[in-house]
């Protein structure tokens, strides 16, 4: 019975030895890989950049540039002529081109102070293999243009596009209002009272055609509409403070203003228990309706007065008002011929209905 126990003991001893050796093996894998100072694929490869240019590690920028110009003239593929007894790396046009590329790489490495520091550090600390790869490719693949400049130019371009787009929408709104009889008649009466139409006709009687006089009168009407009507919402007159660039610049100010406003709100209405003013009541109503500030401002004044009379800033009153609006919408849709046709189509031939046509 003792014979089969010996192999088990040996297996247990072998397993314990592996457990003892496992931490050193893992540590050997995780430790930085030892490497030679010159690595293929980094900088000048297995050649020393200082030796390629024929300068010492203490050479200055002027000496490095002078050595590069001399070697570049010597090994340039278009100007290279092998001399008798030339035993350098560029004895043939192909090898001369390789030598020229190597010289250019050495100069690009040593002319920049930061890259030269990384290269000198690699020569002094060859054991930090992965760190050298990281520094080399992080500098090589880094964007050549400052990211801040790209962001600034992009924001400015978007702001310019916003401004002209909003201005185009504003002019379209003015042109449309000039065709609405209600606003056109009012604008013409104001123009007649101020004598603008008569002046336009007198000025252009002998010099301008009828079409030019008509265009001038149209511009007068549009200018009066611009000055008398305050358009809000998506077609309002564009302002510089609404552009993305100015919104970003004013973001800290808006954030501080909001914090101050919120603290005052908490102190006045939650702690001291003051009654809401008209501005605060309209703000609560707008939040309940989930409308933006521009959308709420585009509403007529009589609508806002109705909201205040019905005390919609109180949650219970707003729920009743919301239910009434939904019921009214259902009644309008029930009496709408187009909605009736749509419901009939959904019932008889709507999506999901299978129909078979017998030929």
mmCIF file of C-alpha atoms in Angstrom:
data_model
loop_
_atom_site.group_PDB
_atom_site.id
_atom_site.type_symbol
_atom_site.label_atom_id
_atom_site.label_comp_id
_atom_site.label_asym_id
_atom_site.label_seq_id
_atom_site.Cartn_x
_atom_site.Cartn_y
_atom_site.Cartn_z
ATOM 1 C CA UNK A 1 0.000 0.000 0.000
ATOM 2 C CA UNK A 2 2.997 2.353 0.496
ATOM 3 C CA UNK A 3 4.154 2.098 -3.100
ATOM 4 C CA UNK A 4 1.606 4.406 -4.754
ATOM 5 C CA UNK A 5 2.104 7.119 -2.149
ATOM 6 C CA UNK A 6 5.676 7.969 -3.240
ATOM 7 C CA UNK A 7 4.715 9.350 -6.695
ATOM 8 C CA UNK A 8 2.108 11.558 -5.066
ATOM 9 C CA UNK A 9 4.700 12.984 -2.699
ATOM 10 C CA UNK A 10 7.059 13.657 -5.632
ATOM 11 C CA UNK A 11 4.260 15.363 -7.562
ATOM 12 C CA UNK A 12 3.476 17.516 -4.536
ATOM 13 C CA UNK A 13 7.122 18.517 -4.183
ATOM 14 C CA UNK A 14 7.289 19.419 -7.902
ATOM 15 C CA UNK A 15 4.166 21.592 -7.584
ATOM 16 C CA UNK A 16 5.654 23.432 -4.614
ATOM 17 C CA UNK A 17 8.846 24.109 -6.584
ATOM 18 C CA UNK A 18 6.781 25.610 -9.425
ATOM 19 C CA UNK A 19 4.936 27.819 -6.943
ATOM 20 C CA UNK A 20 8.272 29.058 -5.640
ATOM 21 C CA UNK A 21 9.603 29.757 -9.156
ATOM 22 C CA UNK A 22 6.412 31.416 -10.462
ATOM 23 C CA UNK A 23 6.873 34.889 -8.849
ATOM 24 C CA UNK A 24 10.440 35.326 -10.202
ATOM 25 C CA UNK A 25 9.283 34.278 -13.687
ATOM 26 C CA UNK A 26 6.416 36.786 -13.641
ATOM 27 C CA UNK A 27 8.740 39.476 -12.335
ATOM 28 C CA UNK A 28 11.193 38.736 -15.141
ATOM 29 C CA UNK A 29 8.427 39.193 -17.710
ATOM 30 C CA UNK A 30 7.179 42.461 -16.199
ATOM 31 C CA UNK A 31 10.602 44.048 -15.683
ATOM 32 C CA UNK A 32 11.913 46.378 -18.466
ATOM 33 C CA UNK A 33 13.607 44.418 -21.210
ATOM 34 C CA UNK A 34 17.383 44.924 -21.324
ATOM 35 C CA UNK A 35 18.504 46.181 -24.721
ATOM 36 C CA UNK A 36 21.512 47.589 -26.482
ATOM 37 C CA UNK A 37 21.932 51.349 -26.603
ATOM 38 C CA UNK A 38 21.325 51.447 -30.365
ATOM 39 C CA UNK A 39 18.083 49.793 -31.488
ATOM 40 C CA UNK A 40 16.956 49.177 -35.053
ATOM 41 C CA UNK A 41 13.922 51.323 -35.880
ATOM 42 C CA UNK A 42 14.711 54.141 -33.440
ATOM 43 C CA UNK A 43 16.469 57.315 -34.582
ATOM 44 C CA UNK A 44 19.552 56.280 -36.634
ATOM 45 C CA UNK A 45 19.081 52.563 -36.014
ATOM 46 C CA UNK A 46 22.242 50.709 -35.074
ATOM 47 C CA UNK A 47 24.397 53.709 -36.049
ATOM 48 C CA UNK A 48 25.266 56.508 -33.610
ATOM 49 C CA UNK A 49 23.807 59.817 -34.840
ATOM 50 C CA UNK A 50 26.843 61.697 -33.551
ATOM 51 C CA UNK A 51 29.206 59.387 -35.457
ATOM 52 C CA UNK A 52 27.082 59.711 -38.616
ATOM 53 C CA UNK A 53 27.574 63.492 -38.588
ATOM 54 C CA UNK A 54 31.153 63.194 -37.317
ATOM 55 C CA UNK A 55 30.602 65.355 -34.220
ATOM 56 C CA UNK A 56 30.940 64.798 -30.484
ATOM 57 C CA UNK A 57 28.117 64.689 -27.922
ATOM 58 C CA UNK A 58 29.141 68.144 -26.684
ATOM 59 C CA UNK A 59 28.817 69.751 -30.156
ATOM 60 C CA UNK A 60 26.620 72.820 -30.455
ATOM 61 C CA UNK A 61 23.850 73.539 -32.959
ATOM 62 C CA UNK A 62 26.135 75.477 -35.292
ATOM 63 C CA UNK A 63 28.691 72.656 -35.468
ATOM 64 C CA UNK A 64 25.963 70.074 -36.083
ATOM 65 C CA UNK A 65 24.397 72.187 -38.837
ATOM 66 C CA UNK A 66 27.771 72.743 -40.510
ATOM 67 C CA UNK A 67 28.564 69.029 -40.482
ATOM 68 C CA UNK A 68 25.119 68.224 -41.895
ATOM 69 C CA UNK A 69 25.487 70.698 -44.799
ATOM 70 C CA UNK A 70 28.860 69.270 -45.748
ATOM 71 C CA UNK A 71 27.654 65.669 -45.712
ATOM 72 C CA UNK A 72 24.385 66.571 -47.469
ATOM 73 C CA UNK A 73 26.284 68.189 -50.345
ATOM 74 C CA UNK A 74 28.576 65.188 -50.508
ATOM 75 C CA UNK A 75 25.916 62.446 -50.565
ATOM 76 C CA UNK A 76 23.023 64.193 -52.300
ATOM 77 C CA UNK A 77 21.735 61.729 -54.944
ATOM 78 C CA UNK A 78 21.509 64.389 -57.677
ATOM 79 C CA UNK A 79 24.996 65.763 -57.051
ATOM 80 C CA UNK A 80 26.942 62.707 -55.926
ATOM 81 C CA UNK A 81 29.975 61.731 -58.003
ATOM 82 C CA UNK A 82 32.120 58.849 -56.658
ATOM 83 C CA UNK A 83 35.738 59.852 -56.334
ATOM 84 C CA UNK A 84 38.686 57.494 -56.835
ATOM 85 C CA UNK A 85 39.650 55.882 -53.563
ATOM 86 C CA UNK A 86 36.330 56.813 -51.908
ATOM 87 C CA UNK A 87 35.659 54.108 -49.322
ATOM 88 C CA UNK A 88 32.815 55.808 -47.538
ATOM 89 C CA UNK A 89 29.258 54.514 -47.218
ATOM 90 C CA UNK A 90 28.173 56.115 -50.492
ATOM 91 C CA UNK A 91 30.324 54.468 -53.131
ATOM 92 C CA UNK A 92 27.321 53.847 -55.444
ATOM 93 C CA UNK A 93 24.269 56.048 -56.192
ATOM 94 C CA UNK A 94 22.048 53.670 -54.240
ATOM 95 C CA UNK A 95 24.341 53.623 -51.204
ATOM 96 C CA UNK A 96 24.771 57.405 -51.530
ATOM 97 C CA UNK A 97 21.010 57.850 -51.270
ATOM 98 C CA UNK A 98 20.930 55.646 -48.168
ATOM 99 C CA UNK A 99 23.804 57.624 -46.661
ATOM 100 C CA UNK A 100 21.977 60.894 -47.434
ATOM 101 C CA UNK A 101 18.814 59.662 -45.686
ATOM 102 C CA UNK A 102 20.863 58.531 -42.691
ATOM 103 C CA UNK A 103 22.565 61.939 -42.466
ATOM 104 C CA UNK A 104 19.191 63.708 -42.687
ATOM 105 C CA UNK A 105 17.789 61.469 -39.929
ATOM 106 C CA UNK A 106 20.784 62.173 -37.705
ATOM 107 C CA UNK A 107 20.385 65.921 -38.234
ATOM 108 C CA UNK A 108 16.626 65.826 -37.522
ATOM 109 C CA UNK A 109 17.391 63.967 -34.299
ATOM 110 C CA UNK A 110 20.118 66.277 -33.036
ATOM 111 C CA UNK A 111 18.862 69.694 -34.158
ATOM 112 C CA UNK A 112 15.838 69.624 -31.830
ATOM 113 C CA UNK A 113 16.722 70.013 -28.145
ATOM 114 C CA UNK A 114 13.923 67.801 -26.796
ATOM 115 C CA UNK A 115 14.590 65.009 -29.304
ATOM 116 C CA UNK A 116 18.316 65.249 -28.600
ATOM 117 C CA UNK A 117 17.641 64.912 -24.851
ATOM 118 C CA UNK A 118 15.599 61.744 -25.476
ATOM 119 C CA UNK A 119 18.364 60.353 -27.698
ATOM 120 C CA UNK A 120 21.101 61.087 -25.142
ATOM 121 C CA UNK A 121 18.959 59.488 -22.439
ATOM 122 C CA UNK A 122 18.602 56.377 -24.606
ATOM 123 C CA UNK A 123 22.390 56.188 -25.010
ATOM 124 C CA UNK A 124 22.895 56.511 -21.247
ATOM 125 C CA UNK A 125 19.994 54.208 -20.208
ATOM 126 C CA UNK A 126 19.706 51.426 -22.808
ATOM 127 C CA UNK A 127 17.830 49.145 -20.383
ATOM 128 C CA UNK A 128 14.617 51.251 -20.545
ATOM 129 C CA UNK A 129 13.568 49.667 -23.802
ATOM 130 C CA UNK A 130 9.830 50.406 -23.852
ATOM 131 C CA UNK A 131 10.273 53.946 -22.573
ATOM 132 C CA UNK A 132 12.514 54.793 -25.540
ATOM 133 C CA UNK A 133 9.924 53.466 -27.973
ATOM 134 C CA UNK A 134 7.202 55.550 -26.314
ATOM 135 C CA UNK A 135 9.157 58.813 -26.392
ATOM 136 C CA UNK A 136 10.302 58.260 -29.970
ATOM 137 C CA UNK A 137 6.877 57.539 -31.464
ATOM 138 C CA UNK A 138 5.023 60.041 -29.274
ATOM 139 C CA UNK A 139 7.173 62.822 -30.732
ATOM 140 C CA UNK A 140 7.100 61.411 -34.244
ATOM 141 C CA UNK A 141 3.317 60.980 -34.356
ATOM 142 C CA UNK A 142 2.488 64.157 -32.458
ATOM 143 C CA UNK A 143 0.409 66.699 -34.457
ATOM 144 C CA UNK A 144 2.491 69.389 -36.119
ATOM 145 C CA UNK A 145 -0.132 72.076 -35.501
ATOM 146 C CA UNK A 146 -1.067 73.239 -32.025
ATOM 147 C CA UNK A 147 -4.412 71.723 -31.043
ATOM 148 C CA UNK A 148 -5.436 75.006 -29.427
ATOM 149 C CA UNK A 149 -5.048 76.793 -32.745
ATOM 150 C CA UNK A 150 -7.209 74.157 -34.473
ATOM 151 C CA UNK A 151 -9.947 74.518 -31.843
ATOM 152 C CA UNK A 152 -9.853 78.317 -32.034
ATOM 153 C CA UNK A 153 -10.084 78.334 -35.841
ATOM 154 C CA UNK A 154 -12.941 75.796 -35.745
ATOM 155 C CA UNK A 155 -14.901 77.830 -33.191
ATOM 156 C CA UNK A 156 -14.399 81.018 -35.222
ATOM 157 C CA UNK A 157 -15.537 79.288 -38.423
ATOM 158 C CA UNK A 158 -18.659 77.928 -36.701
ATOM 159 C CA UNK A 159 -19.406 81.384 -35.271
ATOM 160 C CA UNK A 160 -19.122 83.027 -38.698
ATOM 161 C CA UNK A 161 -21.429 80.388 -40.183
ATOM 162 C CA UNK A 162 -23.905 80.935 -37.328
ATOM 163 C CA UNK A 163 -23.953 84.686 -37.845
ATOM 164 C CA UNK A 164 -24.623 84.592 -41.593
ATOM 165 C CA UNK A 165 -27.151 81.762 -41.217
ATOM 166 C CA UNK A 166 -29.086 83.659 -38.547
ATOM 167 C CA UNK A 167 -28.929 86.876 -40.570
ATOM 168 C CA UNK A 168 -30.322 85.063 -43.618
ATOM 169 C CA UNK A 169 -33.187 83.660 -41.503
ATOM 170 C CA UNK A 170 -33.881 87.123 -40.100
ATOM 171 C CA UNK A 171 -34.070 88.670 -43.590
ATOM 172 C CA UNK A 172 -36.435 85.893 -44.692
ATOM 173 C CA UNK A 173 -38.692 86.629 -41.718
ATOM 174 C CA UNK A 174 -38.741 90.349 -42.572
ATOM 175 C CA UNK A 175 -39.530 89.599 -46.214
ATOM 176 C CA UNK A 176 -42.406 87.355 -45.142
ATOM 177 C CA UNK A 177 -43.826 89.936 -42.714
ATOM 178 C CA UNK A 178 -43.702 92.536 -45.485
ATOM 179 C CA UNK A 179 -46.197 90.386 -47.427
ATOM 180 C CA UNK A 180 -48.614 89.977 -44.504
ATOM 181 C CA UNK A 181 -51.409 92.584 -44.961
ATOM 182 C CA UNK A 182 -51.654 93.337 -41.234
ATOM 183 C CA UNK A 183 -48.019 94.434 -40.906
ATOM 184 C CA UNK A 184 -47.666 95.861 -44.417
ATOM 185 C CA UNK A 185 -50.605 98.243 -44.005
ATOM 186 C CA UNK A 186 -49.301 99.452 -40.647
ATOM 187 C CA UNK A 187 -45.819 99.985 -42.089
ATOM 188 C CA UNK A 188 -47.207 101.922 -45.080
ATOM 189 C CA UNK A 189 -49.247 104.181 -42.772
ATOM 190 C CA UNK A 190 -46.150 104.937 -40.703
ATOM 191 C CA UNK A 191 -44.174 105.620 -43.886
ATOM 192 C CA UNK A 192 -46.869 108.010 -45.151
ATOM 193 C CA UNK A 193 -47.001 109.833 -41.824
ATOM 194 C CA UNK A 194 -43.238 110.303 -41.876
ATOM 195 C CA UNK A 195 -43.310 111.236 -45.581
ATOM 196 C CA UNK A 196 -40.850 108.528 -46.560
ATOM 197 C CA UNK A 197 -42.841 107.224 -49.531
ATOM 198 C CA UNK A 198 -43.414 110.718 -50.948
ATOM 199 C CA UNK A 199 -39.702 111.532 -50.672
ATOM 200 C CA UNK A 200 -38.804 108.311 -52.479
ATOM 201 C CA UNK A 201 -41.169 109.156 -55.346
ATOM 202 C CA UNK A 202 -39.946 112.768 -55.609
ATOM 203 C CA UNK A 203 -36.295 111.714 -55.640
ATOM 204 C CA UNK A 204 -36.796 109.066 -58.283
ATOM 205 C CA UNK A 205 -39.348 110.819 -60.486
ATOM 206 C CA UNK A 206 -36.845 111.963 -63.096
ATOM 207 C CA UNK A 207 -33.902 109.687 -62.421
ATOM 208 C CA UNK A 208 -35.232 106.251 -61.524
ATOM 209 C CA UNK A 209 -37.502 103.758 -63.210
ATOM 210 C CA UNK A 210 -40.729 102.463 -61.703
ATOM 211 C CA UNK A 211 -39.085 99.213 -60.693
ATOM 212 C CA UNK A 212 -36.325 101.047 -58.831
ATOM 213 C CA UNK A 213 -38.891 103.247 -57.048
ATOM 214 C CA UNK A 214 -40.897 100.128 -56.127
ATOM 215 C CA UNK A 215 -37.787 98.442 -54.752
ATOM 216 C CA UNK A 216 -36.946 101.536 -52.733
ATOM 217 C CA UNK A 217 -40.463 101.661 -51.273
ATOM 218 C CA UNK A 218 -40.216 97.962 -50.428
ATOM 219 C CA UNK A 219 -36.953 98.578 -48.578
ATOM 220 C CA UNK A 220 -38.596 101.447 -46.650
ATOM 221 C CA UNK A 221 -41.435 99.150 -45.569
ATOM 222 C CA UNK A 222 -38.990 96.435 -44.512
ATOM 223 C CA UNK A 223 -36.910 98.905 -42.509
ATOM 224 C CA UNK A 224 -40.038 100.108 -40.682
ATOM 225 C CA UNK A 225 -40.997 96.517 -39.890
ATOM 226 C CA UNK A 226 -37.469 95.901 -38.587
ATOM 227 C CA UNK A 227 -37.647 98.905 -36.290
ATOM 228 C CA UNK A 228 -41.208 98.368 -35.045
ATOM 229 C CA UNK A 229 -41.494 94.574 -34.687
ATOM 230 C CA UNK A 230 -39.438 92.651 -32.188
ATOM 231 C CA UNK A 231 -38.971 89.204 -33.727
ATOM 232 C CA UNK A 232 -38.106 86.498 -31.219
ATOM 233 C CA UNK A 233 -37.294 82.822 -31.424
ATOM 234 C CA UNK A 234 -35.380 81.227 -34.269
ATOM 235 C CA UNK A 235 -35.860 84.220 -36.599
ATOM 236 C CA UNK A 236 -34.769 86.974 -34.233
ATOM 237 C CA UNK A 237 -32.140 89.528 -35.176
ATOM 238 C CA UNK A 238 -28.677 87.967 -34.736
ATOM 239 C CA UNK A 239 -26.513 89.329 -31.946
ATOM 240 C CA UNK A 240 -22.821 88.766 -31.368
ATOM 241 C CA UNK A 241 -23.359 87.597 -27.783
ATOM 242 C CA UNK A 242 -25.341 84.591 -29.092
ATOM 243 C CA UNK A 243 -22.454 83.276 -31.196
ATOM 244 C CA UNK A 244 -20.535 80.207 -30.074
ATOM 245 C CA UNK A 245 -17.258 82.108 -29.647
ATOM 246 C CA UNK A 246 -18.782 84.679 -27.294
ATOM 247 C CA UNK A 247 -20.775 81.996 -25.466
ATOM 248 C CA UNK A 248 -17.518 80.166 -24.688
ATOM 249 C CA UNK A 249 -15.803 83.380 -23.583
ATOM 250 C CA UNK A 250 -18.751 84.350 -21.386
ATOM 251 C CA UNK A 251 -19.296 80.836 -19.996
ATOM 252 C CA UNK A 252 -17.489 81.544 -16.661
ATOM 253 C CA UNK A 253 -19.545 84.720 -16.195
ATOM 254 C CA UNK A 254 -22.813 82.886 -16.952
ATOM 255 C CA UNK A 255 -21.869 80.064 -14.577
ATOM 256 C CA UNK A 256 -21.115 82.481 -11.718
ATOM 257 C CA UNK A 257 -24.324 84.400 -12.440
ATOM 258 C CA UNK A 258 -26.360 81.196 -12.334
ATOM 259 C CA UNK A 259 -24.804 80.132 -9.016
ATOM 260 C CA UNK A 260 -25.579 83.540 -7.483
ATOM 261 C CA UNK A 261 -29.129 83.462 -8.870
ATOM 262 C CA UNK A 262 -29.729 79.927 -7.573
ATOM 263 C CA UNK A 263 -28.437 80.815 -4.092
ATOM 264 C CA UNK A 264 -30.734 83.862 -3.983
ATOM 265 C CA UNK A 265 -33.655 81.699 -5.091
ATOM 266 C CA UNK A 266 -33.010 79.178 -2.293
ATOM 267 C CA UNK A 267 -32.556 81.928 0.307
ATOM 268 C CA UNK A 268 -35.575 84.053 -0.679
ATOM 269 C CA UNK A 269 -38.194 81.404 -1.489
ATOM 270 C CA UNK A 270 -37.121 78.217 0.300
ATOM 271 C CA UNK A 271 -35.637 79.664 3.496
ATOM 272 C CA UNK A 272 -37.407 82.990 3.989
ATOM 273 C CA UNK A 273 -40.618 81.848 2.279
ATOM 274 C CA UNK A 274 -41.210 84.962 0.148
ATOM 275 C CA UNK A 275 -43.947 85.033 -2.467
ATOM 276 C CA UNK A 276 -42.997 84.643 -6.120
ATOM 277 C CA UNK A 277 -42.863 87.754 -8.258
ATOM 278 C CA UNK A 278 -44.136 87.914 -11.842
ATOM 279 C CA UNK A 279 -40.735 87.048 -13.294
ATOM 280 C CA UNK A 280 -40.333 84.042 -10.983
ATOM 281 C CA UNK A 281 -43.877 82.840 -11.716
ATOM 282 C CA UNK A 282 -43.262 82.960 -15.471
ATOM 283 C CA UNK A 283 -39.986 81.105 -14.971
ATOM 284 C CA UNK A 284 -41.739 78.263 -13.100
ATOM 285 C CA UNK A 285 -44.448 78.117 -15.782
ATOM 286 C CA UNK A 286 -41.839 77.931 -18.538
ATOM 287 C CA UNK A 287 -40.029 75.098 -16.763
ATOM 288 C CA UNK A 288 -43.307 73.216 -16.289
ATOM 289 C CA UNK A 289 -44.070 73.553 -19.999
ATOM 290 C CA UNK A 290 -40.501 72.428 -20.836
ATOM 291 C CA UNK A 291 -39.981 75.353 -23.186
ATOM 292 C CA UNK A 292 -36.731 77.140 -23.922
ATOM 293 C CA UNK A 293 -36.360 80.816 -23.121
ATOM 294 C CA UNK A 294 -36.588 81.824 -26.784
ATOM 295 C CA UNK A 295 -39.720 79.691 -27.315
ATOM 296 C CA UNK A 296 -41.433 81.175 -24.264
ATOM 297 C CA UNK A 297 -40.479 84.730 -25.266
ATOM 298 C CA UNK A 298 -42.041 84.193 -28.697
ATOM 299 C CA UNK A 299 -45.487 83.723 -27.096
ATOM 300 C CA UNK A 300 -47.976 86.586 -27.211
ATOM 301 C CA UNK A 301 -48.409 88.790 -24.151
ATOM 302 C CA UNK A 302 -52.046 87.813 -23.737
ATOM 303 C CA UNK A 303 -51.011 84.146 -23.472
ATOM 304 C CA UNK A 304 -48.624 84.946 -20.655
ATOM 305 C CA UNK A 305 -51.336 86.981 -18.912
ATOM 306 C CA UNK A 306 -53.644 83.955 -19.172
ATOM 307 C CA UNK A 307 -50.977 81.791 -17.578
ATOM 308 C CA UNK A 308 -50.657 84.236 -14.700
ATOM 309 C CA UNK A 309 -54.422 84.579 -14.200
ATOM 310 C CA UNK A 310 -54.810 80.815 -13.980
ATOM 311 C CA UNK A 311 -51.864 80.617 -11.552
ATOM 312 C CA UNK A 312 -50.112 77.929 -13.549
ATOM 313 C CA UNK A 313 -46.974 78.189 -11.428
ATOM 314 C CA UNK A 314 -48.899 76.042 -8.938
ATOM 315 C CA UNK A 315 -48.450 72.391 -9.876
ATOM 316 C CA UNK A 316 -52.097 71.386 -9.373
ATOM 317 C CA UNK A 317 -53.352 74.246 -11.573
ATOM 318 C CA UNK A 318 -50.870 73.390 -14.291
ATOM 319 C CA UNK A 319 -51.945 69.730 -14.305
ATOM 320 C CA UNK A 320 -55.564 70.815 -14.803
ATOM 321 C CA UNK A 321 -54.536 73.212 -17.603
ATOM 322 C CA UNK A 322 -52.463 70.493 -19.274
ATOM 323 C CA UNK A 323 -55.378 68.068 -19.209
ATOM 324 C CA UNK A 324 -57.694 70.696 -20.695
ATOM 325 C CA UNK A 325 -55.241 71.339 -23.530
ATOM 326 C CA UNK A 326 -55.010 67.637 -24.299
ATOM 327 C CA UNK A 327 -58.809 67.316 -24.381
ATOM 328 C CA UNK A 328 -59.095 70.338 -26.657
ATOM 329 C CA UNK A 329 -56.471 68.892 -28.973
ATOM 330 C CA UNK A 330 -58.400 65.624 -29.177
ATOM 331 C CA UNK A 331 -61.596 67.499 -30.095
ATOM 332 C CA UNK A 332 -59.831 69.472 -32.822
ATOM 333 C CA UNK A 333 -58.330 66.330 -34.257
ATOM 334 C CA UNK A 334 -61.681 64.544 -34.121
ATOM 335 C CA UNK A 335 -63.259 67.304 -36.253
ATOM 336 C CA UNK A 336 -60.323 67.620 -38.622
ATOM 337 C CA UNK A 337 -61.069 65.966 -42.026
ATOM 338 C CA UNK A 338 -57.429 65.153 -42.631
ATOM 339 C CA UNK A 339 -57.143 63.404 -39.253
ATOM 340 C CA UNK A 340 -60.323 61.425 -40.024
ATOM 341 C CA UNK A 341 -58.860 60.272 -43.332
ATOM 342 C CA UNK A 342 -55.644 59.271 -41.576
ATOM 343 C CA UNK A 343 -57.531 57.225 -38.955
ATOM 344 C CA UNK A 344 -59.545 55.466 -41.666
ATOM 345 C CA UNK A 345 -56.337 54.634 -43.515
ATOM 346 C CA UNK A 346 -54.718 53.299 -40.330
ATOM 347 C CA UNK A 347 -57.790 51.168 -39.654
ATOM 348 C CA UNK A 348 -58.246 49.762 -43.156
ATOM 349 C CA UNK A 349 -54.899 49.954 -44.953
ATOM 350 C CA UNK A 350 -52.393 50.973 -42.320
ATOM 351 C CA UNK A 351 -48.926 49.488 -41.771
ATOM 352 C CA UNK A 352 -48.829 45.865 -40.725
ATOM 353 C CA UNK A 353 -51.963 44.911 -42.691
ATOM 354 C CA UNK A 354 -51.575 42.055 -45.178
ATOM 355 C CA UNK A 355 -53.562 42.331 -48.411
ATOM 356 C CA UNK A 356 -53.847 39.746 -51.167
ATOM 357 C CA UNK A 357 -54.774 40.787 -54.682
ATOM 358 C CA UNK A 358 -56.414 38.167 -56.883
ATOM 359 C CA UNK A 359 -55.415 38.536 -60.516
#
